[in-house]
XYZ file of C-alpha atoms in Angstrom:
192
model
C 135.564 123.244 91.080
C 133.429 122.381 88.029
C 130.221 120.336 88.225
C 131.804 117.070 87.102
C 134.572 117.410 89.690
C 131.894 117.992 92.359
C 130.056 114.849 91.262
C 133.297 112.859 91.324
C 134.304 114.145 94.766
C 130.874 113.398 96.268
C 130.845 109.919 94.762
C 134.319 109.121 96.099
C 133.811 110.415 99.642
C 134.107 107.922 102.502
C 131.508 109.516 104.780
C 127.725 109.309 104.763
C 127.299 112.080 102.197
C 125.453 110.982 99.105
C 123.853 112.804 96.232
C 120.811 112.714 94.031
C 119.746 114.596 90.914
C 116.055 115.260 90.274
C 114.258 117.158 87.539
C 110.707 118.071 88.502
C 109.831 121.220 86.589
C 111.155 124.638 87.512
C 114.301 124.252 89.608
C 113.329 127.235 91.757
C 110.487 125.074 93.109
C 112.424 121.866 93.639
C 115.402 123.683 95.150
C 113.172 125.385 97.746
C 111.535 122.090 98.704
C 114.752 120.145 99.205
C 116.630 122.957 100.968
C 113.988 122.714 103.715
C 114.686 119.041 104.530
C 116.741 117.782 107.476
C 119.864 115.991 106.303
C 120.106 117.935 103.040
C 123.427 119.746 103.065
C 123.396 121.464 99.683
C 121.105 121.915 96.691
C 122.467 123.223 93.405
C 120.129 124.194 90.551
C 121.390 123.299 87.108
C 120.958 121.620 83.763
C 121.362 117.962 82.810
C 120.468 115.499 80.089
C 121.065 117.605 77.004
C 123.491 117.943 74.133
C 124.694 121.563 74.335
C 127.990 122.146 76.154
C 127.887 124.712 78.975
C 124.262 125.736 78.378
C 122.884 128.988 79.728
C 119.439 129.511 81.215
C 118.417 131.457 78.125
C 119.477 128.548 75.890
C 117.740 125.825 77.870
C 114.518 127.860 78.028
C 114.186 127.372 74.258
C 113.805 123.627 74.825
C 116.323 123.018 72.053
C 119.345 121.987 74.146
C 117.665 118.841 75.490
C 118.518 119.717 79.093
C 116.140 119.525 82.015
C 116.063 122.061 84.811
C 117.272 119.948 87.721
C 118.734 120.028 91.192
C 121.791 118.252 92.520
C 121.282 117.355 96.178
C 124.065 116.518 98.618
C 122.602 114.760 101.665
C 123.607 112.907 104.817
C 122.191 109.406 104.464
C 122.292 108.867 108.227
C 119.599 111.565 108.525
C 117.582 111.210 105.315
C 117.681 108.354 102.847
C 117.334 108.332 99.084
C 113.960 106.600 99.473
C 112.728 109.508 101.627
C 113.941 112.004 99.029
C 111.938 110.013 96.461
C 108.817 110.280 98.586
C 109.158 114.073 98.826
C 110.047 114.414 95.133
C 106.951 112.585 93.913
C 104.660 114.322 96.421
C 105.735 117.850 95.471
C 105.414 117.871 91.673
C 103.136 116.281 89.070
C 104.962 113.213 87.719
C 102.080 112.368 85.353
C 102.456 115.223 82.875
C 104.961 114.852 80.074
C 107.240 117.880 79.667
C 105.051 120.100 81.815
C 104.589 121.404 85.339
C 101.601 123.718 85.652
C 102.044 126.589 83.209
C 105.695 125.683 82.545
C 105.733 123.722 79.287
C 108.687 122.194 77.418
C 111.179 119.348 77.663
C 113.219 121.407 80.128
C 110.368 120.945 82.647
C 110.182 117.148 82.403
C 110.077 114.810 85.371
C 113.254 112.722 85.549
C 115.459 111.012 88.112
C 119.156 110.741 87.257
C 120.672 107.829 89.146
C 124.268 107.498 90.370
C 124.206 103.741 90.911
C 122.064 100.659 90.434
C 120.591 100.994 93.924
C 119.173 104.462 93.158
C 117.841 103.137 89.844
C 116.166 100.190 91.605
C 114.648 102.334 94.375
C 113.278 104.789 91.799
C 111.731 102.091 89.608
C 110.200 100.304 92.594
C 108.735 103.563 93.894
C 107.213 104.425 90.508
C 105.783 100.896 90.280
C 104.316 101.324 93.787
C 102.702 104.667 92.876
C 101.184 103.233 89.693
C 100.029 99.978 91.316
C 98.269 101.917 94.080
C 96.729 104.474 91.683
C 98.304 107.284 93.714
C 97.667 109.625 90.800
C 94.755 109.734 88.366
C 97.181 109.038 85.498
C 100.316 106.863 85.246
C 103.690 108.298 86.289
C 105.751 109.374 83.255
C 108.947 110.214 85.165
C 112.028 109.070 83.253
C 114.877 107.210 84.958
C 118.290 107.942 83.424
C 121.944 107.524 84.364
C 123.720 110.658 85.565
C 125.355 112.681 82.823
C 127.170 116.009 82.873
C 125.492 118.396 85.322
C 125.965 122.105 84.643
C 125.435 124.354 87.647
C 123.002 127.200 86.880
C 123.934 130.850 87.016
C 124.362 132.318 90.517
C 121.114 134.310 90.484
C 119.136 131.025 90.418
C 120.699 129.764 93.669
C 118.422 129.881 96.728
C 115.956 131.733 94.505
C 112.797 131.248 96.545
C 114.332 132.263 99.854
C 115.765 135.433 98.295
C 112.628 136.367 96.286
C 109.573 135.277 98.274
C 107.566 138.387 97.386
C 108.090 137.886 93.647
C 104.891 136.764 91.850
C 106.074 133.309 90.732
C 107.341 132.571 94.234
C 104.083 133.701 95.857
C 101.703 131.910 93.509
C 103.623 128.778 92.480
C 106.333 127.967 95.022
C 104.639 129.080 98.271
C 101.753 126.566 97.868
C 104.314 123.770 97.334
C 106.075 124.843 100.511
C 102.769 124.832 102.402
C 102.075 121.304 101.142
C 105.579 120.252 102.199
C 105.053 121.680 105.706
C 101.689 119.933 106.028
C 102.746 116.527 104.710
C 106.388 116.276 105.827
C 106.595 118.341 109.030
C 108.842 115.802 110.774
C 111.397 115.915 107.935
C 111.821 119.711 107.940
C 114.711 121.708 109.360
C 113.800 123.814 112.392
């Protein structure tokens, strides 16, 4: 099943499964964070928001395709809501830096929420307004809010990357601290 068919099937399901697509820098980081949450059934790393058809990781790393590294999350809304996913998303990356997360620089590392319906758009905008109004960060949030477009699932070696490569340098120095923050701040939302 291709990515668009997956999006269509999730959107047309009659159960409590919903989906969200977030770009928050390196998808290895965001995938690890969201895989740990109760109610999250699946997290797929991939590419969205660009102009190149069927982009590869090598192509998007140039920053020339226009795609963001992103994750597509399938979740059970009776266990975790979109608003809770928003809370975790904004707490586990820096939404105030344009096209950058730490040492990862380029448009592919931008902060962006891709909404499936007007409710997700509204929740996202209200949450960003809340963060800015309350000066949650030292600088204003620059996260973009865009309608869902074609999502291309990343190559298989990117899937579940952190859990398969925890001793790798990037995982140890960049992802592990995010996971520690997640455990400290959102203990009640984590899978056992």
